[in-house]
Amino acid sequence: MTPPEESDWHRSADIDGMRAAFRTLHGQRLHGFTILLLLGDEARARELASSSLAAGMANVLALRHPERAAAWLRADVLRLARTRRSRTRPVERRGLEQIAVSGSVADALGALDVTQRAALISADIERMDLRDVDTVVRRSAAAGARLLADARRRYMAAYKGHADAAGPLAQRIADIAASVGRFGAASR
């Protein structure tokens, strides 16, 4: 029989390993999502992503559906972004430049409110399952579909006319928005 101290140690090592794996699996992508959501505000993105990741790691054993953790983390970042308003000077978009987001894409993302931006980033950039997008923005499937369609329309309207409107990210969003225009909400 294993002494209690050794069992406790193994259990602690397992939990620490799970937390490390959780951080490795979600940390970098969550930070990228947050940088886009906050339009390049690196300091604030680091703060919100770290806070959500820490909460997720603290609750890693309680996750009923670990495959939905990415959506939960993004929903938490969105919640924090809404409640922790920026108290600093206007944001420099250095964070967006580091991930190769052009000025036209940044401007078009900036034309969206934070919830629309979260939906668009989750669905069209991160290519999350639409159930997960609905989780991120905390909407029903029907309300999520309307929000995403509106975000795509507003994004494309803001994006048109920019001289630097080329690039793979911009083209992917434009293609998706165009296909939604042809097929409506049926593509959901």
mmCIF file of C-alpha atoms in Angstrom:
data_model
loop_
_atom_site.group_PDB
_atom_site.id
_atom_site.type_symbol
_atom_site.label_atom_id
_atom_site.label_comp_id
_atom_site.label_asym_id
_atom_site.label_seq_id
_atom_site.Cartn_x
_atom_site.Cartn_y
_atom_site.Cartn_z
ATOM 1 C CA MET A 1 0.000 0.000 0.000
ATOM 2 C CA THR A 2 1.195 3.483 -0.851
ATOM 3 C CA PRO A 3 1.807 5.849 2.036
ATOM 4 C CA PRO A 4 -0.622 8.809 2.060
ATOM 5 C CA GLU A 5 2.148 11.355 1.503
ATOM 6 C CA GLU A 6 3.226 9.656 -1.710
ATOM 7 C CA SER A 7 -0.379 9.523 -3.020
ATOM 8 C CA ASP A 8 -0.792 13.198 -2.263
ATOM 9 C CA TRP A 9 2.447 13.931 -4.065
ATOM 10 C CA HIS A 10 1.370 11.961 -7.153
ATOM 11 C CA ARG A 11 -2.020 13.641 -7.172
ATOM 12 C CA SER A 12 -0.336 17.042 -6.917
ATOM 13 C CA ALA A 13 2.100 16.135 -9.710
ATOM 14 C CA ASP A 14 -0.818 15.026 -11.917
ATOM 15 C CA ILE A 15 -2.673 18.289 -11.287
ATOM 16 C CA ASP A 16 0.459 20.332 -11.972
ATOM 17 C CA GLY A 17 1.011 18.374 -15.190
ATOM 18 C CA MET A 18 -2.568 18.962 -16.279
ATOM 19 C CA ARG A 19 -2.253 22.667 -15.578
ATOM 20 C CA ALA A 20 1.010 22.882 -17.511
ATOM 21 C CA ALA A 21 -0.569 21.034 -20.446
ATOM 22 C CA PHE A 22 -3.589 23.351 -20.289
ATOM 23 C CA ARG A 23 -1.332 26.421 -20.377
ATOM 24 C CA THR A 24 0.695 24.985 -23.272
ATOM 25 C CA LEU A 25 -2.411 24.031 -25.237
ATOM 26 C CA HIS A 26 -4.310 27.286 -24.783
ATOM 27 C CA GLY A 27 -1.885 30.061 -23.816
ATOM 28 C CA GLN A 28 -0.469 31.257 -27.119
ATOM 29 C CA ARG A 29 -3.720 31.080 -29.113
ATOM 30 C CA LEU A 30 -5.651 32.766 -26.307
ATOM 31 C CA HIS A 31 -3.126 35.599 -26.296
ATOM 32 C CA GLY A 32 -3.467 35.947 -30.085
ATOM 33 C CA PHE A 33 -7.260 36.072 -29.800
ATOM 34 C CA THR A 34 -6.977 38.718 -27.091
ATOM 35 C CA ILE A 35 -4.522 40.847 -29.090
ATOM 36 C CA LEU A 36 -6.996 40.889 -31.993
ATOM 37 C CA LEU A 37 -9.975 41.490 -29.713
ATOM 38 C CA LEU A 38 -8.253 44.462 -28.074
ATOM 39 C CA LEU A 39 -6.909 45.773 -31.387
ATOM 40 C CA GLY A 40 -3.260 45.407 -30.474
ATOM 41 C CA ASP A 41 -3.253 46.615 -26.862
ATOM 42 C CA GLU A 42 -0.442 44.301 -25.762
ATOM 43 C CA ALA A 43 -0.384 45.157 -22.062
ATOM 44 C CA ARG A 44 -4.112 44.787 -21.636
ATOM 45 C CA ALA A 45 -4.177 41.624 -23.781
ATOM 46 C CA ARG A 46 -1.493 40.073 -21.608
ATOM 47 C CA GLU A 47 -3.435 41.006 -18.465
ATOM 48 C CA LEU A 48 -6.789 39.632 -19.646
ATOM 49 C CA ALA A 49 -5.418 36.482 -21.278
ATOM 50 C CA SER A 50 -3.315 35.709 -18.197
ATOM 51 C CA SER A 51 -6.254 36.225 -15.890
ATOM 52 C CA SER A 52 -8.532 33.937 -17.926
ATOM 53 C CA LEU A 53 -5.832 31.313 -18.357
ATOM 54 C CA ALA A 54 -5.146 31.307 -14.603
ATOM 55 C CA ALA A 55 -8.866 30.840 -13.888
ATOM 56 C CA GLY A 56 -9.004 27.999 -16.405
ATOM 57 C CA MET A 57 -5.945 26.303 -14.924
ATOM 58 C CA ALA A 58 -7.359 26.632 -11.420
ATOM 59 C CA ASN A 59 -10.520 24.856 -12.565
ATOM 60 C CA VAL A 60 -8.936 22.352 -14.946
ATOM 61 C CA LEU A 61 -10.169 19.362 -12.932
ATOM 62 C CA ALA A 62 -13.751 20.655 -12.943
ATOM 63 C CA LEU A 63 -14.019 20.901 -16.749
ATOM 64 C CA ARG A 64 -16.902 18.706 -17.843
ATOM 65 C CA HIS A 65 -16.092 19.225 -21.528
ATOM 66 C CA PRO A 66 -12.352 19.917 -21.957
ATOM 67 C CA GLU A 67 -12.843 20.226 -25.722
ATOM 68 C CA ARG A 68 -14.855 23.380 -25.007
ATOM 69 C CA ALA A 69 -12.138 24.994 -22.881
ATOM 70 C CA ALA A 70 -10.983 27.272 -25.719
ATOM 71 C CA ALA A 71 -14.477 28.733 -26.032
ATOM 72 C CA TRP A 72 -14.807 29.161 -22.270
ATOM 73 C CA LEU A 73 -11.451 30.973 -22.097
ATOM 74 C CA ARG A 74 -12.424 33.360 -24.887
ATOM 75 C CA ALA A 75 -15.808 33.996 -23.279
ATOM 76 C CA ASP A 76 -14.001 34.881 -20.068
ATOM 77 C CA VAL A 77 -11.619 37.233 -21.918
ATOM 78 C CA LEU A 78 -14.631 38.893 -23.555
ATOM 79 C CA ARG A 79 -16.332 39.254 -20.160
ATOM 80 C CA LEU A 80 -13.189 40.841 -18.723
ATOM 81 C CA ALA A 81 -12.813 43.131 -21.747
ATOM 82 C CA ARG A 82 -16.321 44.430 -21.164
ATOM 83 C CA THR A 83 -15.868 44.946 -17.418
ATOM 84 C CA ARG A 84 -12.276 46.177 -17.343
ATOM 85 C CA ARG A 85 -12.407 49.193 -19.609
ATOM 86 C CA SER A 86 -9.102 50.555 -20.789
ATOM 87 C CA ARG A 87 -7.920 53.404 -18.600
ATOM 88 C CA THR A 88 -4.869 54.184 -20.683
ATOM 89 C CA ARG A 89 -4.050 56.395 -23.615
ATOM 90 C CA PRO A 90 -5.148 55.394 -27.130
ATOM 91 C CA VAL A 91 -3.779 52.016 -28.100
ATOM 92 C CA GLU A 92 -0.784 51.649 -30.334
ATOM 93 C CA ARG A 93 -1.351 48.819 -32.772
ATOM 94 C CA ARG A 94 2.124 47.382 -32.335
ATOM 95 C CA GLY A 95 0.627 44.087 -31.200
ATOM 96 C CA LEU A 96 -1.307 43.773 -34.450
ATOM 97 C CA GLU A 97 1.738 44.534 -36.561
ATOM 98 C CA GLN A 98 3.621 41.741 -34.802
ATOM 99 C CA ILE A 99 1.015 39.225 -35.949
ATOM 100 C CA ALA A 100 0.934 40.653 -39.493
ATOM 101 C CA VAL A 101 -2.453 42.361 -39.335
ATOM 102 C CA SER A 102 -2.611 45.134 -41.924
ATOM 103 C CA GLY A 103 -3.960 48.586 -41.198
ATOM 104 C CA SER A 104 -7.100 47.948 -43.254
ATOM 105 C CA VAL A 105 -7.912 44.777 -41.296
ATOM 106 C CA ALA A 106 -7.249 46.574 -38.006
ATOM 107 C CA ASP A 107 -9.485 49.471 -39.030
ATOM 108 C CA ALA A 108 -12.260 47.125 -40.116
ATOM 109 C CA LEU A 109 -12.011 45.160 -36.848
ATOM 110 C CA GLY A 110 -12.088 48.487 -35.014
ATOM 111 C CA ALA A 111 -15.429 49.311 -36.643
ATOM 112 C CA LEU A 112 -16.998 46.410 -34.736
ATOM 113 C CA ASP A 113 -18.011 46.421 -31.101
ATOM 114 C CA VAL A 114 -16.081 44.029 -28.876
ATOM 115 C CA THR A 115 -18.760 41.296 -29.005
ATOM 116 C CA GLN A 116 -18.992 41.404 -32.794
ATOM 117 C CA ARG A 117 -15.203 41.331 -32.962
ATOM 118 C CA ALA A 118 -15.105 38.274 -30.683
ATOM 119 C CA ALA A 119 -17.633 36.464 -32.874
ATOM 120 C CA LEU A 120 -15.785 37.296 -36.094
ATOM 121 C CA ILE A 121 -12.369 36.358 -34.731
ATOM 122 C CA SER A 122 -13.659 33.095 -33.235
ATOM 123 C CA ALA A 123 -15.571 32.023 -36.327
ATOM 124 C CA ASP A 124 -13.550 33.315 -39.257
ATOM 125 C CA ILE A 125 -9.996 33.616 -38.020
ATOM 126 C CA GLU A 126 -9.778 30.837 -35.457
ATOM 127 C CA ARG A 127 -12.352 28.722 -37.310
ATOM 128 C CA MET A 128 -14.056 27.579 -34.139
ATOM 129 C CA ASP A 129 -17.148 25.423 -34.305
ATOM 130 C CA LEU A 130 -20.234 27.641 -34.347
ATOM 131 C CA ARG A 131 -21.419 26.156 -31.028
ATOM 132 C CA ASP A 132 -18.172 27.402 -29.545
ATOM 133 C CA VAL A 133 -18.623 30.834 -31.119
ATOM 134 C CA ASP A 134 -22.049 31.000 -29.472
ATOM 135 C CA THR A 135 -20.366 30.097 -26.166
ATOM 136 C CA VAL A 136 -17.763 32.838 -26.625
ATOM 137 C CA VAL A 137 -20.382 35.527 -27.200
ATOM 138 C CA ARG A 138 -22.908 33.923 -24.826
ATOM 139 C CA ARG A 139 -25.743 33.809 -27.339
ATOM 140 C CA SER A 140 -28.222 31.190 -28.491
ATOM 141 C CA ALA A 141 -27.569 29.639 -31.897
ATOM 142 C CA ALA A 142 -30.069 31.950 -33.620
ATOM 143 C CA ALA A 143 -28.834 35.095 -31.856
ATOM 144 C CA GLY A 144 -25.236 34.041 -32.480
ATOM 145 C CA ALA A 145 -25.967 33.609 -36.196
ATOM 146 C CA ARG A 146 -27.464 37.107 -36.391
ATOM 147 C CA LEU A 147 -24.555 38.623 -34.470
ATOM 148 C CA LEU A 148 -21.978 36.920 -36.679
ATOM 149 C CA ALA A 149 -23.773 37.873 -39.913
ATOM 150 C CA ASP A 150 -23.983 41.490 -38.742
ATOM 151 C CA ALA A 151 -20.310 41.462 -37.740
ATOM 152 C CA ARG A 152 -19.320 40.141 -41.152
ATOM 153 C CA ARG A 153 -21.406 42.792 -42.938
ATOM 154 C CA ARG A 154 -20.009 45.619 -40.811
ATOM 155 C CA TYR A 155 -16.472 44.323 -41.192
ATOM 156 C CA MET A 156 -16.769 44.187 -44.991
ATOM 157 C CA ALA A 157 -18.371 47.627 -45.177
ATOM 158 C CA ALA A 158 -15.527 49.101 -43.120
ATOM 159 C CA TYR A 159 -12.910 47.152 -45.043
ATOM 160 C CA LYS A 160 -13.902 48.268 -48.543
ATOM 161 C CA GLY A 161 -11.861 51.047 -50.056
ATOM 162 C CA HIS A 162 -8.604 50.437 -48.178
ATOM 163 C CA ALA A 163 -5.506 50.521 -50.338
ATOM 164 C CA ASP A 164 -3.737 47.772 -48.368
ATOM 165 C CA ALA A 165 -6.766 45.478 -48.434
ATOM 166 C CA ALA A 166 -4.778 42.472 -49.600
ATOM 167 C CA GLY A 167 -3.400 39.617 -47.587
ATOM 168 C CA PRO A 168 -4.400 36.127 -46.496
ATOM 169 C CA LEU A 169 -6.321 37.126 -43.357
ATOM 170 C CA ALA A 170 -8.244 39.832 -45.154
ATOM 171 C CA GLN A 171 -8.968 37.542 -48.086
ATOM 172 C CA ARG A 172 -10.219 34.742 -45.811
ATOM 173 C CA ILE A 173 -12.660 37.069 -44.050
ATOM 174 C CA ALA A 174 -13.777 38.557 -47.379
ATOM 175 C CA ASP A 175 -14.389 35.077 -48.833
ATOM 176 C CA ILE A 176 -16.412 34.004 -45.811
ATOM 177 C CA ALA A 177 -18.456 37.199 -45.798
ATOM 178 C CA ALA A 178 -19.148 36.804 -49.514
ATOM 179 C CA SER A 179 -20.269 33.182 -49.110
ATOM 180 C CA VAL A 180 -22.595 34.176 -46.275
ATOM 181 C CA GLY A 181 -24.053 36.847 -48.517
ATOM 182 C CA ARG A 182 -24.863 34.210 -51.151
ATOM 183 C CA PHE A 183 -26.127 31.547 -48.780
ATOM 184 C CA GLY A 184 -27.408 33.583 -45.813
ATOM 185 C CA ALA A 185 -27.624 31.925 -42.409
ATOM 186 C CA ALA A 186 -27.873 28.471 -44.049
ATOM 187 C CA SER A 187 -24.080 28.159 -43.906
ATOM 188 C CA ARG A 188 -24.372 27.940 -40.146
#
